[in-house]
Amino acid sequence: MKKKVLALVLSVVMCFAVTACGDKETSASNEPKSEAASEEVSSEAPESVPEVSSEAAESEEEPSSEEAVSTEEANTEEAAGNADLEIKVEIPEGFTEVSNGMYMAEDGANIIVMTTPAAGAEIPSEDAIAEQLKVTLGEDTNITIEEYEVYKVGDYDALRFTASYMMEDLEYTQTQCMVLADGKLGLAAFTQEKGGAWTDTFNACIESITME
């Protein structure tokens, strides 16, 4: 049971790492057939494509080499400056690290902490969270979003939400915290059985979260 709960929590966390990259990626993935069809038509009927005038071509020229180099240097400097940026959480007594960033208590309560690249990430809406949980846990799962709060961790935008759901006849409560920081997404998930003994401890952990 413990391994299954842990695997499920990790799956939810990873799903939100992808979802948080913004609605643009989601909407783009919803239309793969139309894009493929457009490419197929273009390849089969090249004669139908009008010639581009030299003036139009000039107007669509790529940035100059100096501009490209400048942009690349700026991106490189930003990436170097953020290379070590990660979420920090004070893990309480009673939790043992069972894998990198995964901590488990004897009663099955668990904490997962991870940082992942997420350029252009956005905070998902409450509806998006509920939808993603259903995708991960199953459409028939009864999911309740009990808390949804956008706040700050230092200078960075952050989200905290709590959801409850049933799994194998047991009800679980999970609180996830997401911190968006300069192309990085810090994630911390705290899971226990509904009404478990770790609520105050988890709240203290959440208060300790930093991104540095």
Tab-separated table of C-alpha atoms in Angstrom:
chain	number	residue	atom	x	y	z
A	1	MET	CA	0.000	0.000	0.000
A	2	LYS	CA	2.739	2.453	0.930
A	3	LYS	CA	4.533	1.998	-2.388
A	4	LYS	CA	1.268	2.408	-4.295
A	5	VAL	CA	0.366	5.626	-2.473
A	6	LEU	CA	3.873	6.971	-3.052
A	7	ALA	CA	3.786	6.105	-6.748
A	8	LEU	CA	0.371	7.748	-7.081
A	9	VAL	CA	1.504	10.943	-5.371
A	10	LEU	CA	4.585	11.130	-7.600
A	11	SER	CA	2.389	10.655	-10.644
A	12	VAL	CA	0.172	13.553	-9.574
A	13	VAL	CA	3.196	15.760	-8.922
A	14	MET	CA	4.697	14.972	-12.330
A	15	CYS	CA	1.385	15.680	-14.041
A	16	PHE	CA	1.275	19.116	-12.489
A	17	ALA	CA	4.848	19.761	-13.520
A	18	VAL	CA	3.655	19.322	-17.088
A	19	THR	CA	0.315	21.065	-16.650
A	20	ALA	CA	1.923	24.122	-15.093
A	21	CYS	CA	3.757	24.889	-18.316
A	22	GLY	CA	0.682	26.806	-19.379
A	23	ASP	CA	-2.544	26.427	-21.308
A	24	LYS	CA	-0.812	27.156	-24.618
A	25	GLU	CA	0.904	23.761	-24.616
A	26	THR	CA	-2.339	22.055	-23.630
A	27	SER	CA	-4.339	23.706	-26.395
A	28	ALA	CA	-1.634	22.926	-28.907
A	29	SER	CA	-1.676	19.245	-27.958
A	30	ASN	CA	-5.434	19.148	-28.448
A	31	GLU	CA	-5.112	19.842	-32.167
A	32	PRO	CA	-2.448	17.445	-33.458
A	33	LYS	CA	-4.581	16.151	-36.311
A	34	SER	CA	-5.334	19.556	-37.801
A	35	GLU	CA	-1.661	20.544	-37.703
A	36	ALA	CA	-0.607	17.257	-39.268
A	37	ALA	CA	-3.250	17.669	-41.949
A	38	SER	CA	-1.960	21.135	-42.788
A	39	GLU	CA	1.586	19.842	-43.157
A	40	GLU	CA	0.400	16.944	-45.337
A	41	VAL	CA	-1.542	19.224	-47.675
A	42	SER	CA	1.452	21.532	-48.034
A	43	SER	CA	3.789	18.669	-48.915
A	44	GLU	CA	1.418	17.168	-51.461
A	45	ALA	CA	0.513	20.398	-53.252
A	46	PRO	CA	3.546	22.665	-53.284
A	47	GLU	CA	2.306	24.353	-56.461
A	48	SER	CA	-0.534	25.939	-54.497
A	49	VAL	CA	1.858	27.852	-52.272
A	50	PRO	CA	2.292	31.430	-53.631
A	51	GLU	CA	5.761	32.743	-54.256
A	52	VAL	CA	7.080	35.119	-51.627
A	53	SER	CA	8.314	38.444	-52.949
A	54	SER	CA	11.820	39.587	-52.094
A	55	GLU	CA	10.396	42.520	-50.106
A	56	ALA	CA	8.234	40.183	-48.006
A	57	ALA	CA	11.168	37.888	-47.472
A	58	GLU	CA	13.291	40.769	-46.252
A	59	SER	CA	10.554	41.799	-43.792
A	60	GLU	CA	10.604	38.308	-42.287
A	61	GLU	CA	14.366	38.037	-41.940
A	62	GLU	CA	15.738	36.480	-38.792
A	63	PRO	CA	17.359	38.730	-36.171
A	64	SER	CA	20.868	39.858	-36.968
A	65	SER	CA	23.769	37.749	-35.775
A	66	GLU	CA	24.583	40.366	-33.118
A	67	GLU	CA	21.016	40.265	-31.769
A	68	ALA	CA	21.010	36.463	-31.781
A	69	VAL	CA	24.313	36.328	-29.899
A	70	SER	CA	23.074	38.883	-27.380
A	71	THR	CA	19.873	36.895	-26.735
A	72	GLU	CA	21.784	33.644	-26.426
A	73	GLU	CA	24.231	35.165	-23.948
A	74	ALA	CA	21.352	36.543	-21.870
A	75	ASN	CA	19.634	33.142	-21.784
A	76	THR	CA	22.895	31.432	-20.892
A	77	GLU	CA	23.558	33.865	-18.033
A	78	GLU	CA	20.015	33.412	-16.702
A	79	ALA	CA	20.288	29.615	-16.870
A	80	ALA	CA	23.655	29.722	-15.103
A	81	GLY	CA	22.275	32.002	-12.406
A	82	ASN	CA	19.324	29.689	-11.756
A	83	ALA	CA	21.168	26.370	-12.094
A	84	ASP	CA	21.212	25.753	-8.331
A	85	LEU	CA	17.779	27.231	-7.600
A	86	GLU	CA	15.544	24.662	-5.897
A	87	ILE	CA	12.739	24.309	-3.398
A	88	LYS	CA	13.722	23.754	0.246
A	89	VAL	CA	11.469	22.113	2.838
A	90	GLU	CA	12.227	21.238	6.468
A	91	ILE	CA	11.427	17.524	6.737
A	92	PRO	CA	10.000	16.675	10.189
A	93	GLU	CA	11.006	13.871	12.501
A	94	GLY	CA	9.196	10.641	11.810
A	95	PHE	CA	9.825	10.722	8.054
A	96	THR	CA	12.530	8.630	6.424
A	97	GLU	CA	13.903	9.320	2.947
A	98	VAL	CA	13.025	6.247	0.867
A	99	SER	CA	14.223	7.722	-2.412
A	100	ASN	CA	15.613	11.005	-3.664
A	101	GLY	CA	13.129	13.659	-2.513
A	102	MET	CA	10.595	11.118	-1.193
A	103	TYR	CA	9.960	10.744	2.537
A	104	MET	CA	7.684	8.227	4.273
A	105	ALA	CA	6.263	7.847	7.781
A	106	GLU	CA	5.392	4.513	9.390
A	107	ASP	CA	1.654	5.082	8.903
A	108	GLY	CA	2.032	5.703	5.149
A	109	ALA	CA	1.930	9.500	5.277
A	110	ASN	CA	4.447	10.897	2.817
A	111	ILE	CA	6.197	14.030	1.587
A	112	ILE	CA	7.596	14.519	-1.907
A	113	VAL	CA	9.907	17.411	-2.757
A	114	MET	CA	11.210	18.123	-6.244
A	115	THR	CA	12.343	20.924	-8.551
A	116	THR	CA	11.957	20.790	-12.309
A	117	PRO	CA	12.655	23.166	-15.224
A	118	ALA	CA	9.455	24.944	-16.297
A	119	ALA	CA	10.101	27.860	-18.636
A	120	GLY	CA	6.961	29.969	-19.063
A	121	ALA	CA	5.130	28.127	-16.297
A	122	GLU	CA	1.825	29.514	-15.089
A	123	ILE	CA	-0.237	28.807	-11.986
A	124	PRO	CA	-3.090	26.472	-12.962
A	125	SER	CA	-6.675	27.361	-12.126
A	126	GLU	CA	-8.706	25.472	-9.553
A	127	ASP	CA	-10.720	23.851	-12.361
A	128	ALA	CA	-7.514	22.756	-14.114
A	129	ILE	CA	-6.291	21.148	-10.897
A	130	ALA	CA	-9.533	19.197	-10.422
A	131	GLU	CA	-9.429	18.075	-14.057
A	132	GLN	CA	-5.808	16.928	-13.812
A	133	LEU	CA	-6.489	14.997	-10.618
A	134	LYS	CA	-9.311	13.178	-12.361
A	135	VAL	CA	-7.014	12.344	-15.278
A	136	THR	CA	-4.474	10.879	-12.854
A	137	LEU	CA	-6.805	9.210	-10.345
A	138	GLY	CA	-9.647	8.234	-12.688
A	139	GLU	CA	-12.826	9.945	-13.827
A	140	ASP	CA	-14.912	7.998	-11.302
A	141	THR	CA	-12.848	9.215	-8.351
A	142	ASN	CA	-14.690	11.587	-6.037
A	143	ILE	CA	-12.300	14.548	-5.684
A	144	THR	CA	-12.869	17.606	-3.509
A	145	ILE	CA	-10.675	20.717	-3.681
A	146	GLU	CA	-10.808	21.995	-0.116
A	147	GLU	CA	-8.337	24.886	-0.360
A	148	TYR	CA	-6.899	26.939	-3.206
A	149	GLU	CA	-4.598	29.855	-2.391
A	150	VAL	CA	-2.240	31.888	-4.562
A	151	TYR	CA	0.445	33.527	-2.445
A	152	LYS	CA	4.156	34.379	-2.349
A	153	VAL	CA	7.229	32.449	-1.302
A	154	GLY	CA	9.781	35.211	-0.962
A	155	ASP	CA	9.535	37.144	-4.224
A	156	TYR	CA	8.116	34.215	-6.181
A	157	ASP	CA	4.520	33.391	-7.099
A	158	ALA	CA	3.247	30.262	-5.383
A	159	LEU	CA	0.129	28.115	-5.153
A	160	ARG	CA	-1.135	25.982	-2.308
A	161	PHE	CA	-4.095	23.666	-2.701
A	162	THR	CA	-5.558	20.785	-0.716
A	163	ALA	CA	-7.574	17.974	-2.267
A	164	SER	CA	-9.234	14.890	-0.810
A	165	TYR	CA	-9.990	11.688	-2.705
A	166	MET	CA	-10.789	8.001	-2.190
A	167	MET	CA	-8.393	5.152	-3.003
A	168	GLU	CA	-8.971	1.499	-2.108
A	169	ASP	CA	-11.768	2.414	0.325
A	170	LEU	CA	-9.559	4.906	2.158
A	171	GLU	CA	-9.876	8.677	1.966
A	172	TYR	CA	-6.678	10.671	1.578
A	173	THR	CA	-5.876	14.346	1.931
A	174	GLN	CA	-3.099	15.836	-0.168
A	175	THR	CA	-1.709	19.367	-0.021
A	176	GLN	CA	0.515	20.505	-2.864
A	177	CYS	CA	2.636	23.645	-2.966
A	178	MET	CA	4.019	24.964	-6.249
A	179	VAL	CA	6.586	27.771	-6.468
A	180	LEU	CA	7.390	29.406	-9.819
A	181	ALA	CA	10.884	30.882	-9.867
A	182	ASP	CA	12.800	32.064	-12.942
A	183	GLY	CA	12.200	29.072	-15.192
A	184	LYS	CA	12.047	26.585	-12.317
A	185	LEU	CA	9.051	24.919	-10.703
A	186	GLY	CA	9.396	23.824	-7.092
A	187	LEU	CA	6.888	21.224	-5.929
A	188	ALA	CA	6.114	19.829	-2.483
A	189	ALA	CA	3.295	17.338	-1.858
A	190	PHE	CA	2.079	16.253	1.598
A	191	THR	CA	-0.259	13.250	1.790
A	192	GLN	CA	-1.962	11.420	4.659
A	193	GLU	CA	-5.190	9.611	5.406
A	194	LYS	CA	-8.141	11.919	6.002
A	195	GLY	CA	-8.027	13.180	9.593
A	196	GLY	CA	-4.460	11.961	10.035
A	197	ALA	CA	-2.126	13.099	12.792
A	198	TRP	CA	0.229	15.093	10.561
A	199	THR	CA	-1.904	18.136	9.707
A	200	ASP	CA	-0.137	20.583	12.047
A	201	THR	CA	3.251	19.123	11.135
A	202	PHE	CA	2.540	19.496	7.423
A	203	ASN	CA	1.405	23.099	7.930
A	204	ALA	CA	4.719	23.836	9.683
A	205	CYS	CA	6.578	22.249	6.757
A	206	ILE	CA	4.681	24.442	4.312
A	207	GLU	CA	5.566	27.531	6.329
A	208	SER	CA	9.227	26.535	6.052
A	209	ILE	CA	9.242	26.364	2.242
A	210	THR	CA	11.785	28.562	0.465
A	211	MET	CA	13.087	28.719	-3.119
A	212	GLU	CA	16.799	29.412	-3.170
